Each structure stands twice: as structure tokens, then as C-alpha cells.
Amino acid sequence: AQKVTQAQTEISVVEKEDVTLDCVYETRDTTYYLFWYKQPPSGELVFLIRRNSFDEQNEISGRYSWNFQKSTSSFNFTITASQVVDSAVYFCALSGDSNYQLIWGAGTKLIIKP
Amino acid sequence: DTAVSQTPKYLVTQMGNDKSIKCEQNLGHDTMYWYKQDSKKFLKIMFSYNNKELIINETVPNRFSPKSPDKAHLNLHINSLELGDSAVYFCASSQGLRVYGYTFGSGTRLTVV
């Protein structure tokens, strides 16, 4: 069975702090994709990144970075120098060759205080 | 030009009514989905259509009926609305059966009173 666990229900930090959102996944598929989505208070779901199982290189996009480690089945997301606009619910998700849908984590609510 | 558009954005209705939510995508994708997001933000897939064919039909009350007149449209009709149907409903689309990422609509907030 496939599963995505986001153990942190809610994180609250002060602006400019760095923050890491954890994501641990389970799958028996050899080929799979991992995703992060952002849901700001306005409610829309915004795609952030997709990673395939054969690419373990870390990704950096501005203040955002992702650390994919197959050895620990983790795909963690770090925001450096956080800003109030980063406040949102962040979802990690997984899709594998054995199914036709995304498996979603429960989400982590990130609160950035000014 | 919105890629995945849902209408209406807000829907307030009384218990027992029948309502529909419409979804259209102009991305040329061949797979479309309906998701329900509850008050705890948990996302649950309801249906998926690929080229107008139903491929995912999760355990959803049969009061919910999707309809895909063509691959650019996937509508959701709900009969005999109940209080527990109150949620945000998201439409999404993707290319192909393998999921390389969704494009989501902006959501429809359904409130049943």
C-alpha cells in the first residue's frame, strides 16, 4: 500500500526563520513521483515541485529547497528566511506506477508570524 | 485565460436540494478528477475520468454523480444534499493516466444549511 505521512500538523515560526516540513512516504513501486503543493488562505492549490524516484538531486528554487532521500523514504521541504506570505497549508503527495491517482499527506499548516 | 475553471465558487443551499458544480479545462488534458476537501483540509479523491471514461470511483454516496460530456468537461451533480456534504470541492486535470501532476481549479465551497 502507498502512504504519505506528514507528521507535523502545524508549525509556527517567526518571520525570517528557516523551517523544514517533513514528508515520509511508503511505496513498493520502483517508479514513482513525489510532489509538494501549497494551499494559501485564499484556498487554491498551487503546484510547487515534482520529483521522480530516479532523481535524488536536491532542488533549490529561490528560498525553497527540497531534500529527497530514498534511503529514509523522505522528501522534506525547507523554506529559508520565511516570510508571512509563506503562511499556508503544504501538502506532500505521491503517485506510483501501480495506481492512477495521487496519494496525499494530511498537510502541514505553516504559520509565519511577523 | 483560466486553465481549470470551476463554477460556482460558492454555493449555499438547503438540505435536500439538488445542485451541480461545473468544471472545464482548456489544457488539452485527457484526465479529470473531483476531490473533496473537508474542514480538516484532508483531500479525498472522488472520481476520475480519462477520455470521458470513468476510471476511479471511490466510495462515495450514489447521490454524487459525475458526468463528462467531453474530455474538457467534468461536472458533478449532487442529489438530496446533506449537511455532511459541506466541503470544498476541487476539480483537477492531468495528462494521461499516470499522474505527473495535477492542475487544480480554484475550488467550490459548498455549504449545506
mmCIF file of C-alpha atoms in Angstrom:
data_model
loop_
_atom_site.group_PDB
_atom_site.id
_atom_site.type_symbol
_atom_site.label_atom_id
_atom_site.label_comp_id
_atom_site.label_asym_id
_atom_site.label_seq_id
_atom_site.Cartn_x
_atom_site.Cartn_y
_atom_site.Cartn_z
ATOM 1 C CA ALA A 1 0.000 0.000 0.000
ATOM 2 C CA GLN A 2 1.068 3.544 -0.620
ATOM 3 C CA LYS A 3 1.065 6.114 2.097
ATOM 4 C CA VAL A 4 2.276 9.646 2.753
ATOM 5 C CA THR A 5 2.847 10.886 6.278
ATOM 6 C CA GLN A 6 3.221 14.498 7.257
ATOM 7 C CA ALA A 7 3.689 14.193 10.980
ATOM 8 C CA GLN A 8 3.738 17.925 11.655
ATOM 9 C CA THR A 9 0.159 19.096 11.867
ATOM 10 C CA GLU A 10 1.048 22.720 12.472
ATOM 11 C CA ILE A 11 4.278 24.710 12.634
ATOM 12 C CA SER A 12 4.570 28.268 13.814
ATOM 13 C CA VAL A 13 7.743 30.328 13.375
ATOM 14 C CA VAL A 14 8.715 33.951 13.391
ATOM 15 C CA GLU A 15 9.427 35.633 10.103
ATOM 16 C CA LYS A 16 12.955 35.164 8.733
ATOM 17 C CA GLU A 17 13.434 31.842 10.481
ATOM 18 C CA ASP A 18 14.171 28.759 8.432
ATOM 19 C CA VAL A 19 11.592 25.993 8.590
ATOM 20 C CA THR A 20 11.512 22.401 7.367
ATOM 21 C CA LEU A 21 8.359 20.485 6.583
ATOM 22 C CA ASP A 22 8.720 16.738 6.785
ATOM 23 C CA CYS A 23 7.279 14.178 4.403
ATOM 24 C CA VAL A 24 7.735 10.421 4.681
ATOM 25 C CA TYR A 25 6.311 8.076 2.103
ATOM 26 C CA GLU A 26 5.722 4.364 1.589
ATOM 27 C CA THR A 27 5.504 2.634 -1.753
ATOM 28 C CA ARG A 28 6.514 -0.638 -3.357
ATOM 29 C CA ASP A 29 6.656 0.911 -6.813
ATOM 30 C CA THR A 30 10.061 1.244 -8.391
ATOM 31 C CA THR A 31 8.997 4.252 -10.391
ATOM 32 C CA TYR A 32 7.123 6.938 -8.532
ATOM 33 C CA TYR A 33 6.743 10.688 -8.285
ATOM 34 C CA LEU A 34 6.696 12.943 -5.270
ATOM 35 C CA PHE A 35 5.010 16.312 -5.138
ATOM 36 C CA TRP A 36 4.557 19.337 -2.940
ATOM 37 C CA TYR A 37 1.535 21.594 -3.189
ATOM 38 C CA LYS A 38 0.790 24.824 -1.360
ATOM 39 C CA GLN A 39 -2.666 25.931 -0.267
ATOM 40 C CA PRO A 40 -2.641 29.573 0.887
ATOM 41 C CA PRO A 41 -5.515 31.049 2.916
ATOM 42 C CA SER A 42 -7.229 32.010 -0.343
ATOM 43 C CA GLY A 43 -7.830 28.294 -0.868
ATOM 44 C CA GLU A 44 -6.366 27.406 -4.240
ATOM 45 C CA LEU A 45 -3.943 24.505 -4.604
ATOM 46 C CA VAL A 46 -0.644 25.536 -6.104
ATOM 47 C CA PHE A 47 1.851 23.072 -7.545
ATOM 48 C CA LEU A 48 5.386 23.572 -6.201
ATOM 49 C CA ILE A 49 7.518 20.668 -7.333
ATOM 50 C CA ARG A 50 7.561 17.171 -8.797
ATOM 51 C CA ARG A 51 10.406 14.724 -8.289
ATOM 52 C CA ASN A 52 10.777 11.288 -9.824
ATOM 53 C CA SER A 53 12.193 8.338 -7.951
ATOM 54 C CA PHE A 54 15.340 8.193 -10.057
ATOM 55 C CA ASP A 55 16.393 11.736 -9.376
ATOM 56 C CA GLU A 56 17.735 12.213 -5.877
ATOM 57 C CA GLN A 57 19.365 15.541 -6.522
ATOM 58 C CA ASN A 58 18.246 18.238 -4.176
ATOM 59 C CA GLU A 59 16.307 21.060 -5.729
ATOM 60 C CA ILE A 60 16.529 24.733 -4.897
ATOM 61 C CA SER A 61 14.172 27.411 -6.114
ATOM 62 C CA GLY A 62 14.775 30.759 -4.505
ATOM 63 C CA ARG A 63 14.061 30.417 -0.795
ATOM 64 C CA TYR A 64 12.575 26.945 -1.286
ATOM 65 C CA SER A 65 14.588 23.747 -1.288
ATOM 66 C CA TRP A 66 13.705 20.086 -1.299
ATOM 67 C CA ASN A 67 15.697 17.173 0.068
ATOM 68 C CA PHE A 68 14.813 13.793 -1.422
ATOM 69 C CA GLN A 69 16.342 10.784 0.330
ATOM 70 C CA LYS A 70 15.293 7.336 -0.847
ATOM 71 C CA SER A 71 17.235 5.682 1.977
ATOM 72 C CA THR A 72 14.842 7.186 4.505
ATOM 73 C CA SER A 73 11.831 7.493 2.153
ATOM 74 C CA SER A 74 11.653 11.180 2.822
ATOM 75 C CA PHE A 75 11.038 14.252 0.712
ATOM 76 C CA ASN A 76 11.429 17.237 3.007
ATOM 77 C CA PHE A 77 10.759 20.844 2.134
ATOM 78 C CA THR A 78 12.715 23.744 3.595
ATOM 79 C CA ILE A 79 11.880 27.420 3.428
ATOM 80 C CA THR A 80 14.763 29.700 4.279
ATOM 81 C CA ALA A 81 14.226 33.213 5.584
ATOM 82 C CA SER A 82 10.491 32.599 5.868
ATOM 83 C CA GLN A 83 8.033 35.364 5.080
ATOM 84 C CA VAL A 84 4.456 35.984 6.168
ATOM 85 C CA VAL A 85 3.306 35.178 2.618
ATOM 86 C CA ASP A 86 4.605 31.632 3.106
ATOM 87 C CA SER A 87 1.783 31.004 5.577
ATOM 88 C CA ALA A 88 -0.263 28.201 4.066
ATOM 89 C CA VAL A 89 -1.073 24.531 4.296
ATOM 90 C CA TYR A 90 1.526 22.458 2.493
ATOM 91 C CA PHE A 91 0.734 19.030 1.097
ATOM 92 C CA CYS A 92 3.119 16.280 0.129
ATOM 93 C CA ALA A 93 1.812 13.686 -2.344
ATOM 94 C CA LEU A 94 2.929 10.527 -4.103
ATOM 95 C CA SER A 95 1.990 8.764 -7.319
ATOM 96 C CA GLY A 96 3.312 5.417 -8.433
ATOM 97 C CA ASP A 97 3.079 3.168 -11.431
ATOM 98 C CA SER A 98 0.644 0.901 -9.626
ATOM 99 C CA ASN A 99 -2.201 3.392 -9.428
ATOM 100 C CA TYR A 100 -3.810 6.274 -11.239
ATOM 101 C CA GLN A 101 -4.084 8.853 -8.512
ATOM 102 C CA LEU A 102 -2.130 10.975 -6.094
ATOM 103 C CA ILE A 103 -1.795 9.739 -2.530
ATOM 104 C CA TRP A 104 -1.912 12.785 -0.283
ATOM 105 C CA GLY A 105 -0.466 13.551 3.092
ATOM 106 C CA ALA A 106 -2.694 15.210 5.654
ATOM 107 C CA GLY A 107 -0.967 18.552 5.199
ATOM 108 C CA THR A 108 1.112 20.782 7.459
ATOM 109 C CA LYS A 109 -0.235 24.168 8.394
ATOM 110 C CA LEU A 110 2.600 26.683 8.429
ATOM 111 C CA ILE A 111 2.125 29.939 10.285
ATOM 112 C CA ILE A 112 4.704 32.662 9.826
ATOM 113 C CA LYS A 113 4.395 35.394 12.437
ATOM 114 C CA PRO A 114 5.606 38.898 11.656
ATOM 115 C CA ASP B 1 -7.419 32.510 -19.569
ATOM 116 C CA THR B 2 -8.041 30.142 -16.637
ATOM 117 C CA ALA B 3 -6.628 26.653 -17.173
ATOM 118 C CA VAL B 4 -9.142 24.781 -14.977
ATOM 119 C CA SER B 5 -12.278 26.697 -14.164
ATOM 120 C CA GLN B 6 -14.974 25.701 -11.749
ATOM 121 C CA THR B 7 -18.360 27.273 -11.255
ATOM 122 C CA PRO B 8 -19.744 28.362 -8.953
ATOM 123 C CA LYS B 9 -17.057 29.404 -6.488
ATOM 124 C CA TYR B 10 -19.516 29.473 -3.605
ATOM 125 C CA LEU B 11 -22.715 27.515 -3.221
ATOM 126 C CA VAL B 12 -25.071 27.779 -0.260
ATOM 127 C CA THR B 13 -28.123 25.571 -0.360
ATOM 128 C CA GLN B 14 -30.649 23.834 1.838
ATOM 129 C CA MET B 15 -30.678 20.191 2.796
ATOM 130 C CA GLY B 16 -32.497 18.028 0.322
ATOM 131 C CA ASN B 17 -31.757 20.191 -2.695
ATOM 132 C CA ASP B 18 -30.015 19.021 -5.853
ATOM 133 C CA LYS B 19 -27.046 21.013 -7.150
ATOM 134 C CA SER B 20 -24.363 20.836 -9.799
ATOM 135 C CA ILE B 21 -20.793 22.042 -9.991
ATOM 136 C CA LYS B 22 -19.229 22.537 -13.396
ATOM 137 C CA CYS B 23 -15.602 22.130 -14.388
ATOM 138 C CA GLU B 24 -13.853 22.908 -17.628
ATOM 139 C CA GLN B 25 -10.188 22.724 -18.599
ATOM 140 C CA ASN B 26 -8.517 24.236 -21.619
ATOM 141 C CA LEU B 27 -5.165 22.496 -21.223
ATOM 142 C CA GLY B 28 -5.892 19.667 -23.626
ATOM 143 C CA HIS B 29 -5.600 17.171 -20.764
ATOM 144 C CA ASP B 30 -7.408 13.876 -21.108
ATOM 145 C CA THR B 31 -7.890 13.044 -17.426
ATOM 146 C CA MET B 32 -10.051 14.942 -14.962
ATOM 147 C CA TYR B 33 -10.769 14.480 -11.274
ATOM 148 C CA TRP B 34 -13.077 15.528 -8.489
ATOM 149 C CA TYR B 35 -11.697 15.904 -4.986
ATOM 150 C CA LYS B 36 -13.434 16.714 -1.729
ATOM 151 C CA GLN B 37 -11.580 18.681 0.963
ATOM 152 C CA ASP B 38 -13.125 18.525 4.395
ATOM 153 C CA SER B 39 -12.853 21.008 7.232
ATOM 154 C CA LYS B 40 -9.602 19.397 8.403
ATOM 155 C CA LYS B 41 -8.099 20.026 4.967
ATOM 156 C CA PHE B 42 -7.929 16.331 4.136
ATOM 157 C CA LEU B 43 -8.085 15.774 0.365
ATOM 158 C CA LYS B 44 -10.083 12.783 -0.787
ATOM 159 C CA ILE B 45 -10.438 11.716 -4.387
ATOM 160 C CA MET B 46 -13.974 11.069 -5.507
ATOM 161 C CA PHE B 47 -13.889 10.382 -9.229
ATOM 162 C CA SER B 48 -11.561 10.336 -12.170
ATOM 163 C CA TYR B 49 -12.339 10.297 -15.870
ATOM 164 C CA ASN B 50 -9.945 9.555 -18.691
ATOM 165 C CA ASN B 51 -11.203 10.455 -22.165
ATOM 166 C CA LYS B 52 -14.765 10.512 -20.824
ATOM 167 C CA GLU B 53 -14.397 7.069 -19.273
ATOM 168 C CA LEU B 54 -14.771 6.606 -15.516
ATOM 169 C CA ILE B 55 -11.564 5.105 -14.132
ATOM 170 C CA ILE B 56 -11.724 5.925 -10.438
ATOM 171 C CA ASN B 57 -14.894 5.765 -8.438
ATOM 172 C CA GLU B 58 -14.088 5.880 -4.751
ATOM 173 C CA THR B 59 -16.550 5.038 -2.033
ATOM 174 C CA VAL B 60 -18.843 7.968 -2.493
ATOM 175 C CA PRO B 61 -22.601 8.027 -1.853
ATOM 176 C CA ASN B 62 -24.510 7.416 -5.042
ATOM 177 C CA ARG B 63 -26.122 10.807 -4.540
ATOM 178 C CA PHE B 64 -22.961 12.076 -6.218
ATOM 179 C CA SER B 65 -22.904 11.563 -9.957
ATOM 180 C CA PRO B 66 -20.153 12.794 -12.251
ATOM 181 C CA LYS B 67 -20.793 13.496 -15.898
ATOM 182 C CA SER B 68 -18.193 14.029 -18.583
ATOM 183 C CA PRO B 69 -19.757 15.201 -21.846
ATOM 184 C CA ASP B 70 -16.302 15.530 -23.403
ATOM 185 C CA LYS B 71 -12.745 15.306 -22.179
ATOM 186 C CA ALA B 72 -12.599 19.023 -21.422
ATOM 187 C CA HIS B 73 -15.550 18.936 -19.038
ATOM 188 C CA LEU B 74 -16.333 17.061 -15.861
ATOM 189 C CA ASN B 75 -19.405 18.091 -13.929
ATOM 190 C CA LEU B 76 -20.528 16.929 -10.510
ATOM 191 C CA HIS B 77 -24.182 16.566 -9.680
ATOM 192 C CA ILE B 78 -25.285 16.045 -6.102
ATOM 193 C CA ASN B 79 -28.781 14.894 -5.188
ATOM 194 C CA SER B 80 -30.554 15.267 -1.871
ATOM 195 C CA LEU B 81 -27.818 17.329 -0.269
ATOM 196 C CA GLU B 82 -26.940 16.592 3.356
ATOM 197 C CA LEU B 83 -25.183 18.665 5.981
ATOM 198 C CA GLY B 84 -22.141 16.386 5.737
ATOM 199 C CA ASP B 85 -21.696 17.314 2.099
ATOM 200 C CA SER B 86 -20.473 20.741 3.162
ATOM 201 C CA ALA B 87 -16.875 20.959 1.983
ATOM 202 C CA VAL B 88 -14.677 22.436 -0.689
ATOM 203 C CA TYR B 89 -14.794 20.520 -3.960
ATOM 204 C CA PHE B 90 -11.829 20.730 -6.306
ATOM 205 C CA CYS B 91 -11.691 19.793 -9.919
ATOM 206 C CA ALA B 92 -8.311 18.899 -11.402
ATOM 207 C CA SER B 93 -6.885 17.733 -14.674
ATOM 208 C CA SER B 94 -3.763 15.929 -15.833
ATOM 209 C CA GLN B 95 -2.364 14.421 -18.997
ATOM 210 C CA GLY B 96 -2.523 10.661 -19.274
ATOM 211 C CA LEU B 97 -3.369 8.031 -16.723
ATOM 212 C CA ARG B 98 -0.068 8.246 -14.895
ATOM 213 C CA VAL B 99 -0.079 11.196 -12.579
ATOM 214 C CA TYR B 100 2.688 13.633 -13.376
ATOM 215 C CA GLY B 101 0.953 16.425 -11.562
ATOM 216 C CA TYR B 102 -2.449 17.989 -11.429
ATOM 217 C CA THR B 103 -3.670 21.403 -12.370
ATOM 218 C CA PHE B 104 -6.412 22.321 -9.936
ATOM 219 C CA GLY B 105 -9.402 24.549 -10.271
ATOM 220 C CA SER B 106 -9.918 27.214 -7.620
ATOM 221 C CA GLY B 107 -12.459 25.132 -5.714
ATOM 222 C CA THR B 108 -16.157 25.355 -4.953
ATOM 223 C CA ARG B 109 -17.124 25.934 -1.337
ATOM 224 C CA LEU B 110 -20.400 24.120 -0.771
ATOM 225 C CA THR B 111 -22.359 24.934 2.367
ATOM 226 C CA VAL B 112 -25.483 22.949 3.143
ATOM 227 C CA VAL B 113 -27.789 24.533 5.704
#
